[in-house]
């Protein structure tokens, strides 16, 4: 059996470490072993194994440094893998490798709203190195692929939509939904958190909102909600079964980043039985458009327009009984790993 090395972050104890990218690497390590002998190289000093897959930690920092890239490269040379799958800055360590099939998984894109000049410069340099060193690039959505190709001039070879953790794909007893409006994710302005809060005053009296997550704008959001006497709860970071229970207690899920690369929280909410309110742009659209009864796309991006979409979703949630069995099958990491293997075989055949 050929050897594949996954390089990237893994979830930390608080679940803060780079969110969906870390979950992607963890779930991939669990499932792709049916096709390869798998190892993981990471900067997350928390794991020795993932379900029998050996984890090699080269540091304990959130982001790799030049020295950790050197250690990763040195480790790769000793392993002599047949394949690598790397994400984010970890791909710097893979660039010098020869006689290896290299996949760079593209989880997003850089923009001035979210990234400073230095980070955009580093990403641009990485993209150029990847293009000139025989990487296969796979994106998490067609939206991500389009932004990379048409705006960042970074060609992408294919698309592999992400899966979600298995707990969201299992059948669970229905719960009383006592959270009217739920947001899950990083507490940042770019997610539209203040627009969500402002919209509450235009909703039916007594409507409550809950925010799950942490981020740079959390304290400001708490102050805003307190000053405006909003019925808001801040539940902190939730993971696993705790997070599932929160989703299953919510009637409507909302997130407002119009440039979301994939939108994993939308899929978690979908499979947890929430009605969804979201923008008409972003990577989530190509997934949610398959389930029109589950989503209210925002037609008017003013605060009143957002409130109108939420009001519609709240009303429809009373009789909402979705059939999501096909979605639960599709958003599995068994499908993700098969898609990746198929892309590898397709690329090898074409070459």
XYZ file of C-alpha atoms in Angstrom:
351
model
C 0.000 0.000 0.000
C 1.335 3.430 -0.934
C 2.080 6.082 1.688
C 0.201 9.368 1.995
C 1.172 12.171 4.382
C -1.375 14.782 5.494
C 0.162 18.117 6.513
C -1.941 20.694 8.329
C -3.394 21.866 11.641
C -5.498 19.651 13.897
C -8.203 20.740 16.365
C -6.871 21.914 19.721
C -8.540 21.329 23.087
C -10.673 24.462 22.808
C -11.635 23.818 19.192
C -10.107 27.153 18.172
C -7.354 25.944 15.875
C -8.227 27.137 12.386
C -11.739 25.725 12.501
C -12.829 23.829 9.414
C -9.295 23.244 8.102
C -8.290 21.436 11.296
C -11.501 19.372 11.243
C -10.864 18.517 7.584
C -7.409 17.112 8.355
C -8.647 15.169 11.379
C -11.570 13.570 9.537
C -9.458 12.874 6.456
C -6.870 11.064 8.589
C -9.642 8.882 10.024
C -11.108 7.828 6.675
C -8.494 7.812 3.923
C -6.595 4.903 5.484
C -8.621 2.439 3.404
C -6.693 3.677 0.357
C -3.233 4.484 1.764
C -0.791 3.979 4.582
C -1.396 7.359 6.278
C 0.700 9.632 8.500
C -0.008 13.175 9.710
C 2.543 15.969 10.162
C 1.273 18.927 12.170
C 2.164 21.863 14.370
C -0.525 20.844 16.877
C 1.228 19.181 19.831
C -1.797 17.303 21.141
C -2.015 13.968 19.341
C 0.142 10.878 19.004
C -2.403 8.948 16.951
C -5.790 9.468 15.292
C -7.623 6.133 15.198
C -4.344 4.297 14.681
C -2.862 6.865 12.283
C 0.520 8.114 13.508
C 0.763 11.864 14.142
C 4.171 13.557 13.983
C 4.204 16.937 15.733
C 6.966 19.388 14.817
C 5.936 22.177 17.189
C 3.153 23.666 19.259
C 2.414 26.938 17.482
C -0.802 27.886 15.701
C 1.078 28.788 12.520
C 4.204 27.045 11.205
C 7.452 29.012 11.201
C 10.365 28.753 8.794
C 12.068 26.344 11.200
C 9.010 24.111 11.482
C 8.748 24.027 7.671
C 12.371 22.839 7.575
C 11.557 20.134 10.152
C 8.512 19.068 8.128
C 10.562 18.872 4.941
C 13.269 16.872 6.719
C 10.620 14.487 8.081
C 9.069 14.088 4.630
C 12.455 13.212 3.123
C 12.844 10.409 5.669
C 9.324 9.071 5.080
C 9.570 9.261 1.260
C 5.795 9.349 0.717
C 4.078 8.609 -2.567
C 1.430 11.287 -1.960
C 0.923 14.379 0.194
C -2.180 16.419 0.994
C -1.370 19.796 2.535
C -3.326 22.904 3.489
C -2.515 26.534 4.227
C 1.145 27.435 4.899
C 2.028 23.772 5.415
C 2.410 23.454 1.650
C 5.661 25.470 1.862
C 7.271 22.354 3.377
C 6.132 20.210 0.454
C 7.309 22.496 -2.376
C 10.895 21.093 -2.596
C 9.749 17.446 -2.635
C 10.334 15.536 -5.863
C 8.845 12.287 -7.179
C 5.763 12.818 -5.009
C 2.137 13.366 -6.017
C 1.265 16.595 -4.166
C -2.223 17.924 -3.440
C -2.722 21.422 -2.079
C -6.248 21.720 -0.681
C -7.607 25.234 -1.191
C -9.902 26.165 1.695
C -10.459 29.807 0.787
C -8.932 32.970 -0.609
C -7.345 36.207 0.542
C -9.070 39.576 0.480
C -8.362 43.004 1.928
C -11.349 42.769 4.273
C -9.878 39.791 6.137
C -6.125 39.819 5.470
C -3.404 42.425 5.894
C -0.811 43.167 3.227
C 1.811 40.783 4.647
C -0.551 37.799 4.780
C -1.786 38.498 1.257
C 1.830 38.706 0.063
C 2.712 35.361 1.697
C -0.381 33.687 0.203
C 0.437 35.048 -3.243
C 4.000 33.744 -2.956
C 2.705 30.320 -1.872
C 0.273 30.210 -4.801
C 3.085 30.952 -7.258
C 5.306 28.247 -5.755
C 2.472 25.725 -5.910
C 1.773 26.542 -9.554
C 5.408 25.942 -10.520
C 6.007 22.775 -8.487
C 3.537 20.231 -9.855
C 0.813 20.403 -7.223
C -2.743 19.279 -7.850
C -5.017 21.973 -6.407
C -8.449 20.994 -5.099
C -10.945 23.528 -3.732
C -13.751 23.072 -1.213
C -16.361 24.759 -3.449
C -16.877 26.125 -6.952
C -17.104 29.569 -5.363
C -13.593 29.145 -3.903
C -12.346 27.809 -7.243
C -13.796 30.765 -9.168
C -12.370 33.425 -6.824
C -8.930 31.794 -6.960
C -8.926 31.459 -10.741
C -10.612 34.672 -11.880
C -9.389 37.139 -9.248
C -6.219 35.660 -7.720
C -5.016 34.062 -10.981
C -4.486 30.771 -9.159
C -5.659 27.816 -11.296
C -7.504 25.043 -9.442
C -7.771 21.505 -10.829
C -11.007 20.379 -9.227
C -13.596 20.704 -6.468
C -14.203 18.370 -3.523
C -17.008 19.634 -1.243
C -16.302 19.052 2.434
C -18.000 16.595 4.749
C -19.006 17.108 8.369
C -18.468 15.218 11.611
C -20.442 11.995 11.885
C -22.498 13.111 14.885
C -24.419 15.498 12.613
C -25.195 12.682 10.180
C -26.792 10.346 12.718
C -30.465 10.212 13.624
C -31.263 11.883 16.934
C -34.494 12.303 18.891
C -36.147 15.659 18.252
C -35.758 18.288 20.954
C -37.752 21.307 21.982
C -36.425 24.228 19.970
C -36.213 27.086 22.458
C -33.552 29.151 20.652
C -35.251 31.331 18.053
C -32.156 32.532 16.208
C -28.690 30.934 16.301
C -25.268 31.974 15.058
C -22.293 29.572 15.207
C -18.794 30.547 14.135
C -16.033 33.046 14.725
C -17.402 36.216 16.304
C -16.196 38.640 13.634
C -17.774 41.604 11.859
C -17.289 39.888 8.502
C -19.790 37.229 9.616
C -22.477 39.921 9.919
C -22.855 39.545 13.685
C -23.826 43.182 14.278
C -26.380 43.108 11.461
C -27.856 39.985 13.074
C -28.067 41.774 16.421
C -29.581 44.929 14.882
C -32.218 42.884 13.078
C -33.585 41.477 16.351
C -35.423 44.703 17.203
C -37.473 44.271 13.998
C -38.469 40.699 14.908
C -41.557 39.619 16.873
C -41.420 40.706 20.513
C -39.606 38.218 22.751
C -37.438 36.731 19.978
C -34.164 35.468 21.432
C -30.776 35.048 19.770
C -27.804 32.878 20.772
C -24.190 33.259 19.660
C -21.814 30.283 19.784
C -18.097 30.836 19.288
C -15.266 33.201 20.094
C -13.492 35.948 18.221
C -12.023 39.420 18.128
C -15.402 41.204 18.181
C -17.060 39.193 20.964
C -16.779 41.824 23.701
C -18.056 44.600 21.441
C -21.012 42.447 20.465
C -21.836 41.759 24.123
C -21.759 45.491 24.856
C -23.980 46.246 21.851
C -26.561 43.639 22.881
C -26.592 44.876 26.486
C -26.950 48.539 25.486
C -29.883 47.676 23.214
C -31.582 45.356 25.732
C -31.536 42.424 23.326
C -32.551 38.965 24.497
C -29.132 37.539 23.611
C -27.113 34.661 25.026
C -23.408 33.998 24.512
C -22.678 30.293 24.817
C -18.925 30.298 24.178
C -17.198 27.552 22.218
C -19.149 24.307 21.933
C -17.904 21.084 20.378
C -19.191 17.615 19.602
C -22.405 16.562 21.311
C -22.677 19.926 23.095
C -22.682 21.766 19.778
C -25.155 19.304 18.275
C -27.558 19.886 21.177
C -27.384 23.648 20.605
C -28.184 23.267 16.904
C -31.068 20.924 17.714
C -32.446 23.507 20.142
C -32.577 26.215 17.456
C -35.408 27.077 15.090
C -33.404 29.264 12.684
C -29.680 29.410 11.936
C -28.138 32.547 10.445
C -24.708 33.633 9.216
C -24.108 36.596 6.919
C -20.623 36.385 5.412
C -21.300 36.972 1.710
C -17.859 35.590 0.809
C -17.916 32.327 2.764
C -15.616 29.834 0.977
C -17.670 26.760 1.935
C -19.762 27.358 5.054
C -19.494 24.211 7.173
C -21.804 25.610 9.874
C -24.629 25.898 7.335
C -24.371 22.157 6.660
C -24.245 21.366 10.384
C -27.385 23.466 10.866
C -29.082 21.899 7.839
C -28.565 18.355 9.121
C -29.653 19.406 12.621
C -33.074 20.422 11.322
C -32.729 24.216 11.463
C -34.254 26.581 8.958
C -31.430 28.654 7.469
C -31.093 32.342 6.611
C -28.082 33.330 4.514
C -26.793 35.636 1.742
C -27.223 34.820 -1.938
C -23.463 34.645 -2.492
C -20.793 32.413 -0.985
C -19.798 28.768 -1.133
C -22.823 27.726 0.933
C -25.200 28.625 -1.908
C -24.160 25.754 -4.200
C -24.943 23.353 -1.343
C -28.106 24.894 0.107
C -29.736 25.503 -3.265
C -30.354 21.739 -3.387
C -32.633 22.073 -0.337
C -34.937 25.021 -1.153
C -37.416 24.197 1.621
C -34.634 24.545 4.188
C -33.266 27.980 3.335
C -34.384 31.604 3.067
C -31.938 33.546 0.915
C -31.775 37.218 1.866
C -33.249 39.365 -0.906
C -32.531 42.729 0.715
C -29.286 43.162 2.675
C -30.560 46.061 4.805
C -31.222 45.305 8.480
C -34.971 45.330 7.788
C -34.439 43.003 4.828
C -32.501 40.585 7.037
C -35.254 40.769 9.657
C -37.852 40.014 6.981
C -36.008 36.836 5.949
C -35.672 35.759 9.598
C -39.379 36.389 10.221
C -40.267 34.201 7.239
C -37.933 31.445 8.435
C -39.333 31.574 11.981
C -42.863 31.282 10.641
C -41.983 28.367 8.353
C -40.064 26.581 11.120
C -43.349 25.760 12.871
C -44.239 23.164 10.224
C -40.733 22.383 8.947
C -40.129 18.620 8.693
C -37.242 18.056 6.278
C -36.169 14.764 4.727
C -32.377 14.962 4.798
C -31.301 11.340 4.412
C -29.577 11.990 1.064
C -27.773 15.019 2.501
C -26.547 12.964 5.453
C -25.052 10.431 3.051
C -23.486 13.060 0.803
C -21.726 15.129 3.484
C -19.672 12.199 4.771
C -15.896 11.922 4.781
C -16.207 8.546 3.073
C -17.469 10.486 0.044
C -14.765 13.160 0.485
C -11.936 10.614 0.535
C -13.341 8.794 -2.495
C -13.613 12.105 -4.381
C -9.966 12.895 -3.605
C -8.796 9.451 -4.713
C -10.861 9.771 -7.906
C -9.272 13.174 -8.629
C -5.811 11.673 -8.130
C -6.569 8.813 -10.511
C -8.102 11.186 -13.061
C -5.061 13.466 -12.937
C -2.650 10.526 -13.236
C -4.566 9.199 -16.252
C -4.584 12.594 -17.986
C -0.858 13.053 -17.358
